[in-house]
Coordinates of C-alpha atoms in Angstrom, one line a residue:
M19 CA -15.8 -85.1 36.3
P20 CA -17.9 -86.8 39.1
T21 CA -21.6 -86.3 38.7
D22 CA -21.9 -85.0 42.2
A23 CA -19.2 -82.4 41.9
T24 CA -20.1 -78.9 43.1
P25 CA -20.9 -76.8 40.1
D26 CA -18.8 -73.8 39.2
P27 CA -20.8 -70.6 39.9
Y28 CA -18.8 -68.8 37.3
A29 CA -19.7 -71.1 34.4
D30 CA -22.9 -70.6 32.5
P31 CA -25.7 -71.5 32.4
L32 CA -26.2 -71.4 36.1
K33 CA -29.2 -69.3 37.2
F34 CA -29.0 -66.6 39.8
G35 CA -30.6 -68.8 42.5
Q36 CA -28.1 -71.6 41.7
R37 CA -25.2 -69.2 42.1
V38 CA -26.6 -68.1 45.4
Q39 CA -26.8 -71.7 46.6
V40 CA -23.3 -72.7 45.4
L41 CA -21.6 -69.6 46.9
R42 CA -23.6 -70.0 50.2
E43 CA -22.5 -73.6 50.5
R44 CA -18.9 -72.7 49.8
R45 CA -19.1 -70.2 52.7
G46 CA -20.4 -73.0 54.9
M47 CA -23.7 -71.1 55.6
T48 CA -27.1 -72.7 56.0
Q49 CA -30.2 -71.3 54.3
A50 CA -31.5 -70.2 57.6
Q51 CA -28.3 -68.2 58.3
L52 CA -28.3 -66.5 54.9
A53 CA -32.0 -65.7 55.1
D54 CA -31.6 -64.1 58.5
L55 CA -28.7 -62.0 57.2
I56 CA -30.6 -60.6 54.2
G57 CA -33.9 -60.2 55.9
I58 CA -36.1 -62.8 54.2
S59 CA -37.7 -66.0 55.3
E60 CA -35.9 -69.3 54.8
H61 CA -38.9 -70.4 52.7
T62 CA -38.4 -67.5 50.3
L63 CA -34.7 -68.1 50.0
R64 CA -35.4 -71.8 49.3
K65 CA -37.7 -70.8 46.4
L66 CA -35.1 -68.4 45.1
E67 CA -32.4 -71.0 45.1
N68 CA -34.5 -73.6 43.4
G69 CA -35.7 -71.2 40.7
Q70 CA -39.3 -70.7 41.8
R71 CA -38.7 -67.0 42.4
K72 CA -37.0 -64.6 39.9
A73 CA -33.8 -62.8 40.7
P74 CA -34.5 -60.0 43.2
D75 CA -33.9 -56.3 42.7
L76 CA -30.5 -54.7 43.0
E77 CA -31.0 -53.8 46.6
R78 CA -31.5 -57.4 47.6
V79 CA -28.7 -58.5 45.3
M80 CA -26.3 -56.2 47.1
R81 CA -27.5 -57.5 50.5
I82 CA -26.9 -61.1 49.3
A83 CA -23.4 -60.1 48.0
E84 CA -22.6 -58.5 51.4
A85 CA -23.8 -61.5 53.4
L86 CA -21.8 -63.9 51.1
R87 CA -18.8 -61.7 51.0
V88 CA -18.8 -61.9 47.2
R89 CA -15.7 -60.3 45.9
D90 CA -17.1 -59.5 42.4
L91 CA -20.7 -58.7 41.7
S92 CA -20.6 -60.6 38.4
D93 CA -19.7 -63.8 40.4
L94 CA -23.2 -63.6 41.9
T95 CA -25.2 -62.3 38.9
G96 CA -23.4 -64.2 36.1
R97 CA -23.4 -61.0 34.1
P98 CA -19.9 -59.9 32.8
D99 CA -21.2 -56.3 32.5
M100 CA -21.6 -56.2 36.3
H101 CA -17.9 -56.8 36.9
V102 CA -17.5 -54.8 40.1
D103 CA -15.1 -55.7 42.9
L104 CA -17.1 -55.2 46.1
F105 CA -14.8 -56.1 49.0
I106 CA -11.5 -55.7 47.3
G107 CA -10.6 -52.2 46.3
P108 CA -8.5 -51.3 43.2
G109 CA -4.8 -52.0 43.2
H110 CA -2.9 -49.0 44.5
P111 CA -0.2 -47.7 42.2
R112 CA 2.4 -48.4 44.9
L113 CA 1.3 -52.0 45.6
G114 CA 3.9 -53.4 43.2
A115 CA 6.8 -51.7 44.9
V116 CA 5.6 -52.8 48.4
K117 CA 5.1 -56.4 47.2
A118 CA 8.6 -56.4 45.6
A119 CA 10.2 -55.3 48.9
I120 CA 8.2 -57.9 50.9
D121 CA 9.1 -60.7 48.5
S122 CA 12.8 -59.9 48.2
F123 CA 15.1 -61.6 50.7
A124 CA 18.7 -60.4 50.5
L125 CA 21.0 -63.1 51.9
S126 CA 23.9 -60.8 52.1
S127 CA 24.4 -57.0 51.9
S128 CA 27.4 -54.8 51.9
S129 CA 25.4 -51.8 53.2
E130 CA 25.0 -51.2 56.9
P131 CA 21.5 -51.3 58.4
P132 CA 20.3 -48.0 59.9
P133 CA 20.7 -47.4 63.6
V134 CA 17.8 -48.7 65.7
P135 CA 16.8 -45.3 66.9
H136 CA 16.7 -44.0 63.3
L137 CA 14.4 -46.8 62.2
E138 CA 12.2 -46.4 65.3
A139 CA 11.8 -42.7 64.5
R140 CA 10.9 -43.4 60.9
L141 CA 8.3 -46.0 61.9
H142 CA 6.8 -43.6 64.4
A143 CA 6.6 -40.9 61.7
A144 CA 5.0 -43.4 59.3
W145 CA 2.3 -44.4 61.8
K146 CA 1.6 -40.7 62.5
A147 CA 1.3 -40.0 58.8
R148 CA -1.0 -43.0 58.4
H149 CA -3.4 -41.5 60.9
Q150 CA -3.2 -37.9 59.7
A151 CA -3.2 -38.1 55.9
P152 CA -6.4 -38.2 53.9
N153 CA -4.5 -40.2 51.2
H154 CA -2.9 -42.5 53.8
R155 CA -2.3 -45.4 51.5
E156 CA -0.3 -43.2 49.2
V157 CA 1.7 -41.8 52.1
I158 CA 2.6 -45.1 53.7
G159 CA 3.0 -46.9 50.3
K160 CA 5.8 -44.5 49.5
L161 CA 7.5 -45.2 52.8
L162 CA 7.1 -48.9 53.1
P163 CA 9.6 -50.4 50.6
D164 CA 12.6 -48.7 52.4
L165 CA 11.2 -49.5 55.8
I166 CA 10.7 -53.2 55.0
R167 CA 14.2 -53.5 53.5
D168 CA 15.9 -51.7 56.4
A169 CA 14.0 -53.7 59.1
Q170 CA 14.9 -57.0 57.4
S171 CA 18.5 -55.8 57.2
L172 CA 18.5 -54.9 60.9
V173 CA 17.5 -58.5 61.7
R174 CA 20.2 -60.0 59.5
H175 CA 22.9 -57.9 61.0
A176 CA 22.0 -58.3 64.7
D177 CA 25.0 -59.4 66.7
S178 CA 23.3 -60.5 69.9
S179 CA 20.1 -62.1 71.0
L180 CA 19.0 -58.8 72.6
E181 CA 19.7 -56.9 69.4
R182 CA 17.9 -59.5 67.3
R183 CA 14.8 -59.4 69.5
R184 CA 14.7 -55.6 69.3
A185 CA 15.1 -55.8 65.5
Q186 CA 12.4 -58.4 65.2
S187 CA 10.0 -56.2 67.1
L188 CA 10.7 -53.4 64.6
L189 CA 10.2 -55.8 61.7
A190 CA 6.9 -56.9 63.2
Q191 CA 5.8 -53.3 63.4
T192 CA 6.8 -52.8 59.8
Y193 CA 4.7 -55.8 58.7
S194 CA 1.8 -54.5 60.7
L195 CA 1.9 -51.2 58.9
S196 CA 2.2 -53.1 55.6
Q197 CA -1.1 -54.9 56.4
F198 CA -2.9 -51.7 56.6
F199 CA -1.7 -50.7 53.2
I200 CA -2.4 -54.1 51.6
A201 CA -5.8 -54.8 53.1
Y202 CA -8.7 -54.8 50.6
Q203 CA -6.3 -54.7 47.6
P204 CA -6.4 -57.5 45.0
D205 CA -3.6 -59.6 46.4
S206 CA -4.9 -61.7 49.3
S207 CA -1.9 -64.1 49.2
L208 CA 0.4 -61.1 49.9
L209 CA -1.7 -60.1 52.9
W210 CA -1.5 -63.6 54.3
R211 CA 2.3 -63.7 53.8
V212 CA 2.7 -60.4 55.7
A213 CA 0.3 -61.5 58.5
E214 CA 2.2 -64.7 59.0
R215 CA 5.7 -63.1 58.8
G216 CA 4.5 -60.4 61.2
M217 CA 3.4 -63.0 63.7
V218 CA 6.7 -64.9 63.4
A219 CA 8.7 -61.7 63.9
A220 CA 6.6 -60.7 66.9
Q221 CA 7.0 -64.1 68.6
D222 CA 10.8 -64.0 68.0
S223 CA 10.9 -60.5 69.6
S224 CA 9.3 -61.8 72.8
D225 CA 7.6 -58.3 72.9
P226 CA 4.1 -58.7 74.4
H227 CA 2.8 -55.6 72.6
A228 CA 4.2 -56.7 69.2
I229 CA 2.7 -60.2 69.7
G230 CA -0.7 -58.7 70.6
V231 CA -0.7 -56.4 67.5
A232 CA 0.3 -59.3 65.2
A233 CA -2.5 -61.5 66.7
W234 CA -5.0 -58.7 66.3
L235 CA -4.2 -58.4 62.6
M236 CA -4.1 -62.1 62.1
A237 CA -7.5 -62.5 63.7
Q238 CA -8.9 -59.9 61.3
A239 CA -7.4 -61.6 58.3
H240 CA -9.1 -64.9 59.3
R241 CA -12.5 -63.2 60.0
D242 CA -12.5 -61.3 56.8
S243 CA -11.9 -64.6 54.9
G244 CA -15.5 -65.6 55.7
P245 CA -17.7 -67.5 58.2
R246 CA -15.8 -70.7 57.9
H247 CA -12.7 -68.9 59.3
F248 CA -14.4 -67.3 62.3
D249 CA -13.3 -70.2 64.6
A250 CA -9.7 -69.6 63.5
A251 CA -10.0 -65.9 64.2
D252 CA -11.3 -66.6 67.7
A253 CA -8.5 -69.2 68.3
V254 CA -5.8 -66.6 67.6
N255 CA -7.6 -63.9 69.5
L256 CA -8.2 -66.0 72.6
E257 CA -4.6 -67.3 72.7
A258 CA -3.4 -63.7 72.6
V259 CA -5.8 -62.6 75.3
R260 CA -4.7 -65.5 77.6
F261 CA -1.0 -64.7 76.9
L262 CA -1.5 -61.0 77.9
E263 CA -3.9 -61.5 80.8
P264 CA -1.2 -62.2 83.5
L265 CA 0.6 -58.9 82.4
L266 CA -2.5 -56.7 82.7
P267 CA -2.3 -55.7 86.4
D268 CA 1.0 -53.8 85.8
A269 CA 0.7 -53.4 82.1
S270 CA 1.8 -50.3 80.2
D271 CA -0.9 -48.3 78.4
D272 CA 0.1 -49.9 75.0
V273 CA -0.2 -53.5 76.3
L274 CA -3.5 -52.7 78.1
A275 CA -4.8 -51.1 74.9
I276 CA -3.9 -54.0 72.6
A277 CA -5.5 -56.4 75.2
G278 CA -8.7 -54.3 75.0
A279 CA -8.6 -54.2 71.2
L280 CA -8.3 -58.0 71.2
E281 CA -11.3 -58.3 73.5
F282 CA -13.4 -56.1 71.2
E283 CA -12.4 -58.2 68.2
L284 CA -13.9 -61.2 70.0
G285 CA -17.1 -59.2 70.2
Y286 CA -16.9 -58.2 66.6
T287 CA -16.6 -61.8 65.4
A288 CA -19.5 -62.8 67.7
A289 CA -21.6 -60.0 66.1
R290 CA -20.8 -61.4 62.7
R291 CA -22.1 -64.7 63.9
R292 CA -25.2 -62.9 65.2
E293 CA -24.5 -63.8 68.8
T294 CA -26.0 -60.8 70.4
G295 CA -25.2 -61.5 74.1
T296 CA -21.7 -62.6 73.5
A297 CA -20.9 -59.6 71.2
W298 CA -22.1 -57.0 73.8
R299 CA -20.4 -58.9 76.7
H300 CA -17.0 -58.6 74.9
W301 CA -17.7 -54.9 74.1
D302 CA -18.4 -54.4 77.9
R303 CA -15.1 -56.0 78.8
A304 CA -13.2 -53.9 76.2
N305 CA -14.9 -50.8 77.5
T306 CA -13.8 -51.6 81.1
M307 CA -10.2 -51.9 79.8
A308 CA -10.6 -48.6 77.9
A309 CA -11.7 -46.9 81.1
R310 CA -8.3 -47.8 82.7
L311 CA -6.5 -45.8 80.0
P312 CA -5.8 -42.0 80.2
A313 CA -8.5 -39.9 78.7
D314 CA -6.2 -38.6 75.9
Y315 CA -4.6 -42.0 75.2
Y316 CA -4.9 -43.4 71.7
H317 CA -3.3 -46.7 70.6
P318 CA -1.0 -46.0 67.6
V319 CA -2.0 -49.1 65.6
T320 CA -5.5 -50.2 66.6
S321 CA -6.9 -46.8 67.6
F322 CA -8.1 -48.4 70.8
S323 CA -9.0 -45.7 73.4
R324 CA -11.9 -44.4 75.5
A325 CA -13.0 -42.4 72.5
I326 CA -13.2 -45.3 70.1
M327 CA -15.7 -47.3 72.2
G328 CA -18.7 -45.4 70.9
A329 CA -17.6 -46.2 67.3
H330 CA -17.1 -49.9 68.3
A331 CA -20.7 -49.9 69.7
V332 CA -22.0 -48.8 66.3
T333 CA -20.0 -51.6 64.6
V334 CA -21.4 -54.2 66.9
A335 CA -25.0 -53.0 66.3
V336 CA -24.4 -52.9 62.5
E337 CA -22.9 -56.4 62.4
L338 CA -25.9 -57.7 64.4
H339 CA -28.1 -56.0 61.7
Q340 CA -29.8 -53.9 64.4
G341 CA -30.6 -50.9 62.3
G342 CA -32.4 -48.9 65.0
E343 CA -29.8 -49.7 67.6
S344 CA -26.9 -48.8 65.3
V345 CA -28.5 -45.4 64.7
R346 CA -29.0 -44.8 68.4
Q347 CA -25.4 -45.8 69.1
A348 CA -24.2 -43.4 66.3
A349 CA -26.1 -40.6 67.9
R350 CA -24.2 -41.3 71.2
A351 CA -20.7 -41.7 69.6
D352 CA -18.7 -38.5 69.1
E353 CA -16.6 -39.3 66.0
L354 CA -14.8 -35.9 66.3
T355 CA -12.9 -37.3 69.3
I356 CA -11.2 -39.9 67.0
P357 CA -7.9 -38.3 65.9
S358 CA -7.1 -40.8 63.2
R359 CA -8.5 -39.7 59.8
P360 CA -8.9 -43.2 58.3
R361 CA -10.5 -44.5 61.5
R362 CA -12.8 -41.5 61.6
A363 CA -13.8 -42.2 58.0
R364 CA -14.3 -45.9 58.9
H365 CA -16.6 -44.9 61.7
R366 CA -18.6 -42.8 59.2
I367 CA -18.9 -45.8 57.0
E368 CA -20.2 -47.9 59.9
E369 CA -22.8 -45.2 60.6
A370 CA -23.8 -45.2 57.0
R371 CA -24.4 -49.0 57.2
G372 CA -26.6 -48.4 60.2
F373 CA -28.6 -45.7 58.4
Q374 CA -29.0 -48.0 55.4
L375 CA -30.2 -50.9 57.7
D376 CA -32.6 -48.4 59.3
G377 CA -34.2 -47.5 56.0
Q378 CA -32.5 -44.0 55.8
P379 CA -30.6 -44.2 52.5
D380 CA -30.4 -40.5 52.0
V381 CA -28.7 -40.1 55.4
A382 CA -26.4 -43.0 54.5
I383 CA -25.2 -41.3 51.4
A384 CA -24.7 -38.0 53.2
T385 CA -22.7 -39.8 55.8
L386 CA -20.5 -41.5 53.2
E387 CA -19.9 -38.1 51.6
K388 CA -18.5 -37.0 55.0
A389 CA -16.3 -40.1 55.1
A390 CA -15.0 -39.3 51.6
R391 CA -14.1 -35.7 52.7
T392 CA -12.3 -37.1 55.8
A393 CA -10.2 -39.8 54.1
P394 CA -11.1 -40.6 50.5
E395 CA -8.8 -43.5 50.3
T396 CA -10.6 -45.2 53.1
I397 CA -14.0 -45.1 51.4
K398 CA -12.4 -46.0 48.0
Y399 CA -11.2 -49.3 49.3
N400 CA -14.1 -50.2 51.7
G401 CA -16.4 -52.8 50.3
Y402 CA -19.4 -51.9 52.5
A403 CA -19.2 -48.3 51.3
R404 CA -18.9 -49.4 47.7
A405 CA -22.0 -51.7 48.1
I406 CA -24.2 -48.9 49.5
I407 CA -23.1 -46.5 46.8
L408 CA -23.7 -49.0 44.0
E409 CA -27.1 -49.8 45.4
E410 CA -28.2 -46.1 45.5
V411 CA -26.8 -45.4 42.0
E412 CA -29.8 -47.4 40.9
S413 CA -32.2 -45.6 43.1
T414 CA -35.6 -44.6 41.7
Q415 CA -35.2 -41.3 43.6
A416 CA -33.5 -38.9 41.2
A417 CA -31.9 -36.7 43.8
R418 CA -30.5 -39.7 45.7
R419 CA -29.3 -41.4 42.5
R420 CA -27.5 -38.2 41.5
R421 CA -25.7 -37.8 44.8
A422 CA -24.7 -41.5 44.8
S423 CA -23.4 -41.2 41.2
E424 CA -21.4 -38.1 42.0
L425 CA -19.9 -39.8 45.0
A426 CA -19.2 -42.9 43.0
T427 CA -17.4 -40.8 40.4
D428 CA -15.4 -38.9 43.0
I429 CA -14.0 -42.1 44.5
G430 CA -13.3 -43.7 41.1
L431 CA -16.1 -46.3 41.3
L432 CA -17.7 -44.9 38.2
A433 CA -15.9 -43.3 35.2
A434 CA -16.2 -39.5 35.1

């Protein structure tokens, strides 16, 4: 092995600071960037990495884990007894059946595919259930295997180019629904297969809305892979925005909404880069598009609407690590106007992140309790929520520690 090879952070006897350095470098982050994200000076981080400072307390460890997008806390600490998946939730019981349907390609079939209107109605019902059910992963996980197989069959049996394009649009929608189920589960390669197949199906459909949705999800997959993939996320996003732009003067509500959602995603990624002006500029553009939509409109996939823009403002402030601003934006956002239960719970999680950044951990835990009541499967699979809960489980305040422990038990993060 070459003497200058990068050490393996999972092999002892690396110290905590060395693990931080290796994982930081693998993320392509500078010391200055990481120090800014976790709220310490570059000088202090340098001393931590070179062993001149001891490992910090759990609160700081959790902030480092969040900034580095560490998937398992033991990867950062080197302690097997701290084996906790942070940004990947537990594998859902229905994940195996969904994966089998995605990975199976029948080259011939004696059975007839369902009529197009029938599959359209089932997809519409599945998306509706996804937004209304508190256990949304269980609901759509039960529906997805048959939807995937029938959509694939519809493409195989298409007799004309028009039928094939329509079938590909439905297949792209099915893959989009699949991504919501697979996200944050322990099979990242499956997520990427679905994202790529969804994009191919959308392009083959020539449906602008399907293409926009596939690009929106692909950009998120890139961004959630870490800072080194932010440029790829922006490239997909910008290409989709340019593709849709000529259509916007006469666009349907759905096309206008997906264009607005893509515009906001550019702002989201900019916020993750800590580019304040760029982030808020894209939020303003998205808000302008939202204002063109009917007051009661709500995009069936992205949740983009007039109502969601307040929640999006909270997200931008949180990603910019502006605790006070995120709390102010949370006070202005009316989460009750968000009809989707998982999206409403996600907004609560973003609010909790803001309260945590603002030094209000008790309010953060109370907010996460509300998220759990709204959609328990959302909080169970969300890495940010899990990180806050784990941090407060170790709180020196007995009442806060008890509430965090009870919440951790309720969502399955700690054994009962």
